[in-house]
Amino acid sequence: MIAITRDVSDAIVRCELTHLARQPIDLVRARAQHRAYEARLASLGCEVRRLADAPDLADAVFVEDTAVVVAEVAVLARPGAASRRPELASMAEALTPLRPVVRVEAPGTLEGGDVLRVGRTLFVGRSGRTNDAGFAQLRAAVAPYGYDARQVPVTGCLHLKSAITWVGERRLVVNCAWIDAGAFEGFDLVDVDPAEPFAANALLVRGTAIHGAQFPRTRARLEARGVRVEPVDLSELAKAEGGVTCCSVIVDA
Ligand code: GLY
């Protein structure tokens, strides 16, 4: 497995914010936490490939939003936040040796944080960042390989994966306040603890769910359901509206 990442930008203090008020971000601490996250990915068997630093691109650490990669193809996204589009070129360069690359074109917008893959189904958030045209282009790009794509309205949070993520087998961790859980009928849904609304973002790597250390109550719920959880502290990046999935693009090598 390859984990594509990028260091925290000097400009992160100017990051996009949609649902959070701006708070000071400690850049030194953010970078240390991000290094520890990369180390955790490496310890789970990922080869970490860092993209070139992008000191002027405030949200460039959140590489997930720039691409959706499945076994057969990589779809280069087109972020709904225009400030994030200059992040695409370096991601395209990194993916080109790994997969055929298809691009989302205007008027489509798509951010990888809105795309939750479970097996051969892609659930795609209809959010402030991903529109109907972006969804249609993603669906067309993966349909030839047997993937089904379904739209899920998102309200009250940034991306679909702020509200729901896969934690193995048929199990998802979810904040039902931000999506209609009816779209996930047939799955075992683990609700976040009400005191931890941002705890529905987990990154499953080789059977282990990387999960924010600031969410111990939801972690206990996951562990009670048999999910193996490794907590990581990305609390500085959480102030920039980022979670554990946001900081990598995982590519099966
Ligand atoms: N700050 C993350 C984003 O809004 O894209």
mmCIF file of C-alpha atoms and ligand atoms in Angstrom:
data_model
loop_
_atom_site.group_PDB
_atom_site.id
_atom_site.type_symbol
_atom_site.label_atom_id
_atom_site.label_comp_id
_atom_site.label_asym_id
_atom_site.label_seq_id
_atom_site.Cartn_x
_atom_site.Cartn_y
_atom_site.Cartn_z
ATOM 1 C CA MET A 1 0.000 0.000 0.000
ATOM 2 C CA ILE A 2 1.143 3.499 -0.793
ATOM 3 C CA ALA A 3 0.014 6.447 1.327
ATOM 4 C CA ILE A 4 0.357 9.771 -0.468
ATOM 5 C CA THR A 5 0.697 12.653 1.959
ATOM 6 C CA ARG A 6 1.955 16.241 2.064
ATOM 7 C CA ASP A 7 3.444 18.273 4.877
ATOM 8 C CA VAL A 8 1.416 20.935 6.636
ATOM 9 C CA SER A 9 1.653 24.220 4.736
ATOM 10 C CA ASP A 10 3.060 27.385 6.295
ATOM 11 C CA ALA A 11 -0.185 28.992 5.106
ATOM 12 C CA ILE A 12 -2.543 26.674 7.019
ATOM 13 C CA VAL A 13 -3.513 29.563 9.288
ATOM 14 C CA ARG A 14 -5.426 30.881 6.227
ATOM 15 C CA CYS A 15 -7.194 27.570 5.529
ATOM 16 C CA GLU A 16 -10.727 27.302 4.240
ATOM 17 C CA LEU A 17 -13.271 27.066 7.054
ATOM 18 C CA THR A 18 -16.933 26.261 6.514
ATOM 19 C CA HIS A 19 -18.397 25.061 9.795
ATOM 20 C CA LEU A 20 -15.761 26.072 12.341
ATOM 21 C CA ALA A 21 -14.662 29.414 13.728
ATOM 22 C CA ARG A 22 -11.008 30.248 13.140
ATOM 23 C CA GLN A 23 -8.662 29.335 15.990
ATOM 24 C CA PRO A 24 -4.899 29.756 16.210
ATOM 25 C CA ILE A 25 -3.034 26.736 14.826
ATOM 26 C CA ASP A 26 0.331 25.825 16.320
ATOM 27 C CA LEU A 27 2.323 25.013 13.186
ATOM 28 C CA VAL A 28 5.115 23.203 15.000
ATOM 29 C CA ARG A 29 2.649 21.009 16.840
ATOM 30 C CA ALA A 30 0.577 20.432 13.702
ATOM 31 C CA ARG A 31 3.665 19.207 11.861
ATOM 32 C CA ALA A 32 4.699 16.947 14.716
ATOM 33 C CA GLN A 33 1.227 15.429 14.835
ATOM 34 C CA HIS A 34 1.251 14.965 11.079
ATOM 35 C CA ARG A 35 4.633 13.185 11.236
ATOM 36 C CA ALA A 36 3.245 10.862 13.886
ATOM 37 C CA TYR A 37 0.257 10.155 11.620
ATOM 38 C CA GLU A 38 2.617 9.285 8.765
ATOM 39 C CA ALA A 39 4.597 7.050 11.106
ATOM 40 C CA ARG A 40 1.392 5.273 12.058
ATOM 41 C CA LEU A 41 0.598 4.681 8.394
ATOM 42 C CA ALA A 42 4.098 3.289 7.911
ATOM 43 C CA SER A 43 3.742 1.035 10.944
ATOM 44 C CA LEU A 44 0.583 -0.407 9.368
ATOM 45 C CA GLY A 45 2.515 -1.298 6.228
ATOM 46 C CA CYS A 46 2.127 1.769 4.013
ATOM 47 C CA GLU A 47 4.939 3.202 1.958
ATOM 48 C CA VAL A 48 4.539 6.909 2.680
ATOM 49 C CA ARG A 49 5.154 9.093 -0.387
ATOM 50 C CA ARG A 50 5.209 12.794 0.401
ATOM 51 C CA LEU A 51 4.236 15.253 -2.279
ATOM 52 C CA ALA A 52 6.371 18.357 -2.661
ATOM 53 C CA ASP A 53 5.760 21.018 -0.037
ATOM 54 C CA ALA A 54 3.211 23.650 -1.024
ATOM 55 C CA PRO A 55 3.934 26.518 1.343
ATOM 56 C CA ASP A 56 1.424 28.873 -0.311
ATOM 57 C CA LEU A 57 -1.486 26.435 -0.481
ATOM 58 C CA ALA A 58 -3.241 26.616 2.852
ATOM 59 C CA ASP A 59 -5.115 23.305 2.744
ATOM 60 C CA ALA A 60 -2.564 21.254 0.816
ATOM 61 C CA VAL A 61 -2.027 18.812 3.697
ATOM 62 C CA PHE A 62 -5.561 17.522 3.072
ATOM 63 C CA VAL A 63 -4.537 15.536 0.003
ATOM 64 C CA GLU A 64 -7.555 13.249 0.164
ATOM 65 C CA ASP A 65 -9.712 15.898 -1.445
ATOM 66 C CA THR A 66 -7.697 15.960 -4.652
ATOM 67 C CA ALA A 67 -8.250 12.402 -5.873
ATOM 68 C CA VAL A 68 -10.333 9.257 -5.700
ATOM 69 C CA VAL A 69 -8.334 6.109 -6.400
ATOM 70 C CA VAL A 70 -9.740 2.632 -6.978
ATOM 71 C CA ALA A 71 -7.915 -0.448 -8.188
ATOM 72 C CA GLU A 72 -8.416 0.306 -11.869
ATOM 73 C CA VAL A 73 -8.359 4.097 -12.205
ATOM 74 C CA ALA A 74 -7.587 7.354 -10.425
ATOM 75 C CA VAL A 75 -10.039 10.214 -10.702
ATOM 76 C CA LEU A 76 -8.416 13.588 -10.236
ATOM 77 C CA ALA A 77 -10.948 15.696 -8.377
ATOM 78 C CA ARG A 78 -11.904 19.327 -8.944
ATOM 79 C CA PRO A 79 -12.352 20.869 -5.517
ATOM 80 C CA GLY A 80 -15.405 22.970 -4.897
ATOM 81 C CA ALA A 81 -13.120 25.347 -3.018
ATOM 82 C CA ALA A 82 -11.328 27.152 -5.872
ATOM 83 C CA SER A 83 -8.380 27.948 -3.581
ATOM 84 C CA ARG A 84 -7.604 24.238 -3.546
ATOM 85 C CA ARG A 85 -7.372 23.621 -7.284
ATOM 86 C CA PRO A 86 -3.640 24.446 -7.508
ATOM 87 C CA GLU A 87 -3.096 21.351 -5.336
ATOM 88 C CA LEU A 88 -4.085 19.094 -8.230
ATOM 89 C CA ALA A 89 -0.988 19.205 -10.416
ATOM 90 C CA SER A 90 1.308 17.497 -7.928
ATOM 91 C CA MET A 91 -1.277 14.840 -7.154
ATOM 92 C CA ALA A 92 -1.718 14.139 -10.876
ATOM 93 C CA GLU A 93 2.038 13.734 -11.191
ATOM 94 C CA ALA A 94 2.138 11.280 -8.283
ATOM 95 C CA LEU A 95 -0.762 9.194 -9.578
ATOM 96 C CA THR A 96 0.250 8.986 -13.222
ATOM 97 C CA PRO A 97 2.738 6.115 -12.692
ATOM 98 C CA LEU A 98 0.205 4.246 -10.540
ATOM 99 C CA ARG A 99 -3.116 4.374 -12.434
ATOM 100 C CA PRO A 100 -4.740 5.731 -15.583
ATOM 101 C CA VAL A 101 -5.857 9.212 -14.536
ATOM 102 C CA VAL A 102 -9.272 10.673 -15.431
ATOM 103 C CA ARG A 103 -10.027 14.302 -14.564
ATOM 104 C CA VAL A 104 -13.211 15.890 -13.316
ATOM 105 C CA GLU A 105 -13.875 18.861 -15.577
ATOM 106 C CA ALA A 106 -15.907 22.066 -15.109
ATOM 107 C CA PRO A 107 -18.693 22.552 -14.254
ATOM 108 C CA GLY A 108 -18.173 19.477 -12.114
ATOM 109 C CA THR A 109 -16.800 19.822 -8.609
ATOM 110 C CA LEU A 110 -15.747 16.867 -6.522
ATOM 111 C CA GLU A 111 -13.666 16.496 -3.366
ATOM 112 C CA GLY A 112 -12.335 13.142 -2.241
ATOM 113 C CA GLY A 113 -13.621 13.766 1.273
ATOM 114 C CA ASP A 114 -17.074 13.261 -0.172
ATOM 115 C CA VAL A 115 -16.327 9.800 -1.530
ATOM 116 C CA LEU A 116 -16.737 6.782 0.710
ATOM 117 C CA ARG A 117 -15.906 3.467 -0.925
ATOM 118 C CA VAL A 118 -17.222 0.239 0.541
ATOM 119 C CA GLY A 119 -16.323 -2.636 -1.746
ATOM 120 C CA ARG A 120 -17.564 -1.766 -5.212
ATOM 121 C CA THR A 121 -19.974 0.909 -4.043
ATOM 122 C CA LEU A 122 -19.003 4.566 -3.915
ATOM 123 C CA PHE A 123 -21.207 6.700 -1.705
ATOM 124 C CA VAL A 124 -20.741 10.306 -2.830
ATOM 125 C CA GLY A 125 -21.695 13.275 -0.705
ATOM 126 C CA ARG A 126 -23.753 16.010 -2.303
ATOM 127 C CA SER A 127 -22.175 18.804 -0.305
ATOM 128 C CA GLY A 128 -21.018 22.376 -0.594
ATOM 129 C CA ARG A 129 -17.894 20.996 -2.306
ATOM 130 C CA THR A 130 -19.239 18.235 -4.599
ATOM 131 C CA ASN A 131 -21.998 18.912 -7.096
ATOM 132 C CA ASP A 132 -24.212 16.810 -9.338
ATOM 133 C CA ALA A 133 -21.921 17.185 -12.353
ATOM 134 C CA GLY A 134 -18.920 16.054 -10.319
ATOM 135 C CA PHE A 135 -20.864 13.055 -9.097
ATOM 136 C CA ALA A 136 -21.930 12.167 -12.641
ATOM 137 C CA GLN A 137 -18.343 12.370 -13.911
ATOM 138 C CA LEU A 138 -17.047 10.178 -11.095
ATOM 139 C CA ARG A 139 -19.796 7.643 -11.692
ATOM 140 C CA ALA A 140 -18.980 7.535 -15.404
ATOM 141 C CA ALA A 141 -15.268 7.069 -14.670
ATOM 142 C CA VAL A 142 -15.739 4.041 -12.413
ATOM 143 C CA ALA A 143 -18.819 2.404 -13.958
ATOM 144 C CA PRO A 144 -16.817 0.525 -16.624
ATOM 145 C CA TYR A 145 -15.055 -1.316 -13.794
ATOM 146 C CA GLY A 146 -18.258 -2.454 -12.107
ATOM 147 C CA TYR A 147 -18.584 0.213 -9.414
ATOM 148 C CA ASP A 148 -21.943 1.538 -8.353
ATOM 149 C CA ALA A 149 -22.053 5.214 -7.285
ATOM 150 C CA ARG A 150 -24.809 6.628 -5.092
ATOM 151 C CA GLN A 151 -25.379 10.206 -4.026
ATOM 152 C CA VAL A 152 -25.930 11.029 -0.357
ATOM 153 C CA PRO A 153 -27.005 14.540 0.717
ATOM 154 C CA VAL A 154 -24.753 16.064 3.391
ATOM 155 C CA THR A 155 -25.861 18.878 5.673
ATOM 156 C CA GLY A 156 -24.145 20.508 8.617
ATOM 157 C CA CYS A 157 -20.633 19.243 7.968
ATOM 158 C CA LEU A 158 -17.953 19.695 5.329
ATOM 159 C CA HIS A 159 -17.815 16.324 3.586
ATOM 160 C CA LEU A 160 -19.592 12.970 3.582
ATOM 161 C CA LYS A 161 -16.642 11.441 5.402
ATOM 162 C CA SER A 162 -17.031 13.995 8.198
ATOM 163 C CA ALA A 163 -20.324 12.182 8.846
ATOM 164 C CA ILE A 164 -19.636 8.542 8.047
ATOM 165 C CA THR A 165 -16.696 6.220 7.356
ATOM 166 C CA TRP A 166 -16.042 2.518 6.939
ATOM 167 C CA VAL A 167 -14.459 0.591 9.807
ATOM 168 C CA GLY A 168 -14.426 -2.901 8.307
ATOM 169 C CA GLU A 169 -16.795 -5.674 7.186
ATOM 170 C CA ARG A 170 -20.285 -4.100 6.891
ATOM 171 C CA ARG A 171 -19.658 -1.624 9.693
ATOM 172 C CA LEU A 172 -19.682 2.175 9.522
ATOM 173 C CA VAL A 173 -19.178 4.849 12.171
ATOM 174 C CA VAL A 174 -21.716 7.614 11.719
ATOM 175 C CA ASN A 175 -23.048 10.934 12.923
ATOM 176 C CA CYS A 176 -26.693 10.650 11.879
ATOM 177 C CA ALA A 177 -27.245 14.392 12.450
ATOM 178 C CA TRP A 178 -25.385 15.184 9.227
ATOM 179 C CA ILE A 179 -26.673 12.563 6.780
ATOM 180 C CA ASP A 180 -29.713 10.399 6.236
ATOM 181 C CA ALA A 181 -28.580 7.055 7.609
ATOM 182 C CA GLY A 182 -31.325 5.417 5.539
ATOM 183 C CA ALA A 183 -28.882 5.563 2.616
ATOM 184 C CA PHE A 184 -26.833 2.937 4.460
ATOM 185 C CA GLU A 185 -29.552 0.376 5.137
ATOM 186 C CA GLY A 186 -28.136 -3.090 5.736
ATOM 187 C CA PHE A 187 -24.938 -1.812 7.358
ATOM 188 C CA ASP A 188 -24.037 -2.105 11.030
ATOM 189 C CA LEU A 189 -23.983 1.548 12.084
ATOM 190 C CA VAL A 190 -21.965 2.627 15.115
ATOM 191 C CA ASP A 191 -23.189 6.024 16.273
ATOM 192 C CA VAL A 192 -20.679 8.560 17.494
ATOM 193 C CA ASP A 193 -20.996 9.495 21.128
ATOM 194 C CA PRO A 194 -23.221 12.611 21.290
ATOM 195 C CA ALA A 195 -20.388 14.535 22.968
ATOM 196 C CA GLU A 196 -18.076 13.809 19.978
ATOM 197 C CA PRO A 197 -19.852 14.927 16.790
ATOM 198 C CA PHE A 198 -16.623 14.894 14.749
ATOM 199 C CA ALA A 199 -15.767 11.291 15.655
ATOM 200 C CA ALA A 200 -17.263 9.664 12.555
ATOM 201 C CA ASN A 201 -14.043 10.074 10.584
ATOM 202 C CA ALA A 202 -11.887 6.937 10.695
ATOM 203 C CA LEU A 203 -9.307 5.606 8.252
ATOM 204 C CA LEU A 204 -9.185 1.844 7.883
ATOM 205 C CA VAL A 205 -5.742 0.525 6.976
ATOM 206 C CA ARG A 206 -5.164 -3.222 6.894
ATOM 207 C CA GLY A 207 -7.974 -3.910 9.353
ATOM 208 C CA THR A 208 -7.038 -1.164 11.822
ATOM 209 C CA ALA A 209 -9.078 2.008 12.174
ATOM 210 C CA ILE A 210 -6.932 5.108 12.626
ATOM 211 C CA HIS A 211 -9.140 7.456 14.628
ATOM 212 C CA GLY A 212 -8.790 10.822 16.346
ATOM 213 C CA ALA A 213 -7.404 10.528 19.859
ATOM 214 C CA GLN A 214 -9.768 13.269 20.985
ATOM 215 C CA PHE A 215 -12.725 10.862 20.695
ATOM 216 C CA PRO A 216 -12.331 8.278 23.498
ATOM 217 C CA ARG A 217 -16.050 7.697 23.953
ATOM 218 C CA THR A 218 -16.640 6.805 20.335
ATOM 219 C CA ARG A 219 -13.448 4.736 20.363
ATOM 220 C CA ALA A 220 -14.929 2.708 23.240
ATOM 221 C CA ARG A 221 -18.086 2.161 21.180
ATOM 222 C CA LEU A 222 -16.041 0.957 18.213
ATOM 223 C CA GLU A 223 -13.904 -1.350 20.335
ATOM 224 C CA ALA A 224 -17.023 -2.804 21.932
ATOM 225 C CA ARG A 225 -18.114 -3.782 18.397
ATOM 226 C CA GLY A 226 -14.802 -5.507 17.738
ATOM 227 C CA VAL A 227 -13.085 -2.753 15.743
ATOM 228 C CA ARG A 228 -9.344 -2.474 16.297
ATOM 229 C CA VAL A 229 -8.624 1.228 16.785
ATOM 230 C CA GLU A 230 -5.332 3.104 16.824
ATOM 231 C CA PRO A 231 -5.814 6.675 18.075
ATOM 232 C CA VAL A 232 -3.750 9.478 16.567
ATOM 233 C CA ASP A 233 -3.704 13.062 17.751
ATOM 234 C CA LEU A 234 -4.414 15.423 14.846
ATOM 235 C CA SER A 235 -6.020 18.042 17.060
ATOM 236 C CA GLU A 236 -4.210 20.975 15.409
ATOM 237 C CA LEU A 237 -5.423 19.942 11.954
ATOM 238 C CA ALA A 238 -8.932 19.444 13.336
ATOM 239 C CA LYS A 239 -8.970 23.232 13.803
ATOM 240 C CA ALA A 240 -8.547 23.453 10.018
ATOM 241 C CA GLU A 241 -11.567 21.166 9.534
ATOM 242 C CA GLY A 242 -9.420 18.146 8.733
ATOM 243 C CA GLY A 243 -9.630 14.594 10.018
ATOM 244 C CA VAL A 244 -7.667 11.376 9.724
ATOM 245 C CA THR A 245 -8.927 10.436 6.262
ATOM 246 C CA CYS A 246 -8.144 13.904 4.891
ATOM 247 C CA CYS A 247 -4.374 13.625 5.279
ATOM 248 C CA SER A 248 -3.669 10.734 2.894
ATOM 249 C CA VAL A 249 -4.642 9.069 -0.329
ATOM 250 C CA ILE A 250 -4.225 5.324 0.087
ATOM 251 C CA VAL A 251 -3.333 3.440 -3.078
ATOM 252 C CA ASP A 252 -3.166 -0.341 -3.237
ATOM 253 C CA ALA A 253 0.206 -1.028 -4.832
HETATM 254 N N1 GLY B 1 -9.883 23.369 5.580
HETATM 255 C C1 GLY B 1 -10.276 22.238 4.826
HETATM 256 C C2 GLY B 1 -11.119 22.644 3.681
HETATM 257 O O1 GLY B 1 -12.015 23.424 3.898
HETATM 258 O O2 GLY B 1 -10.937 22.273 2.570
#
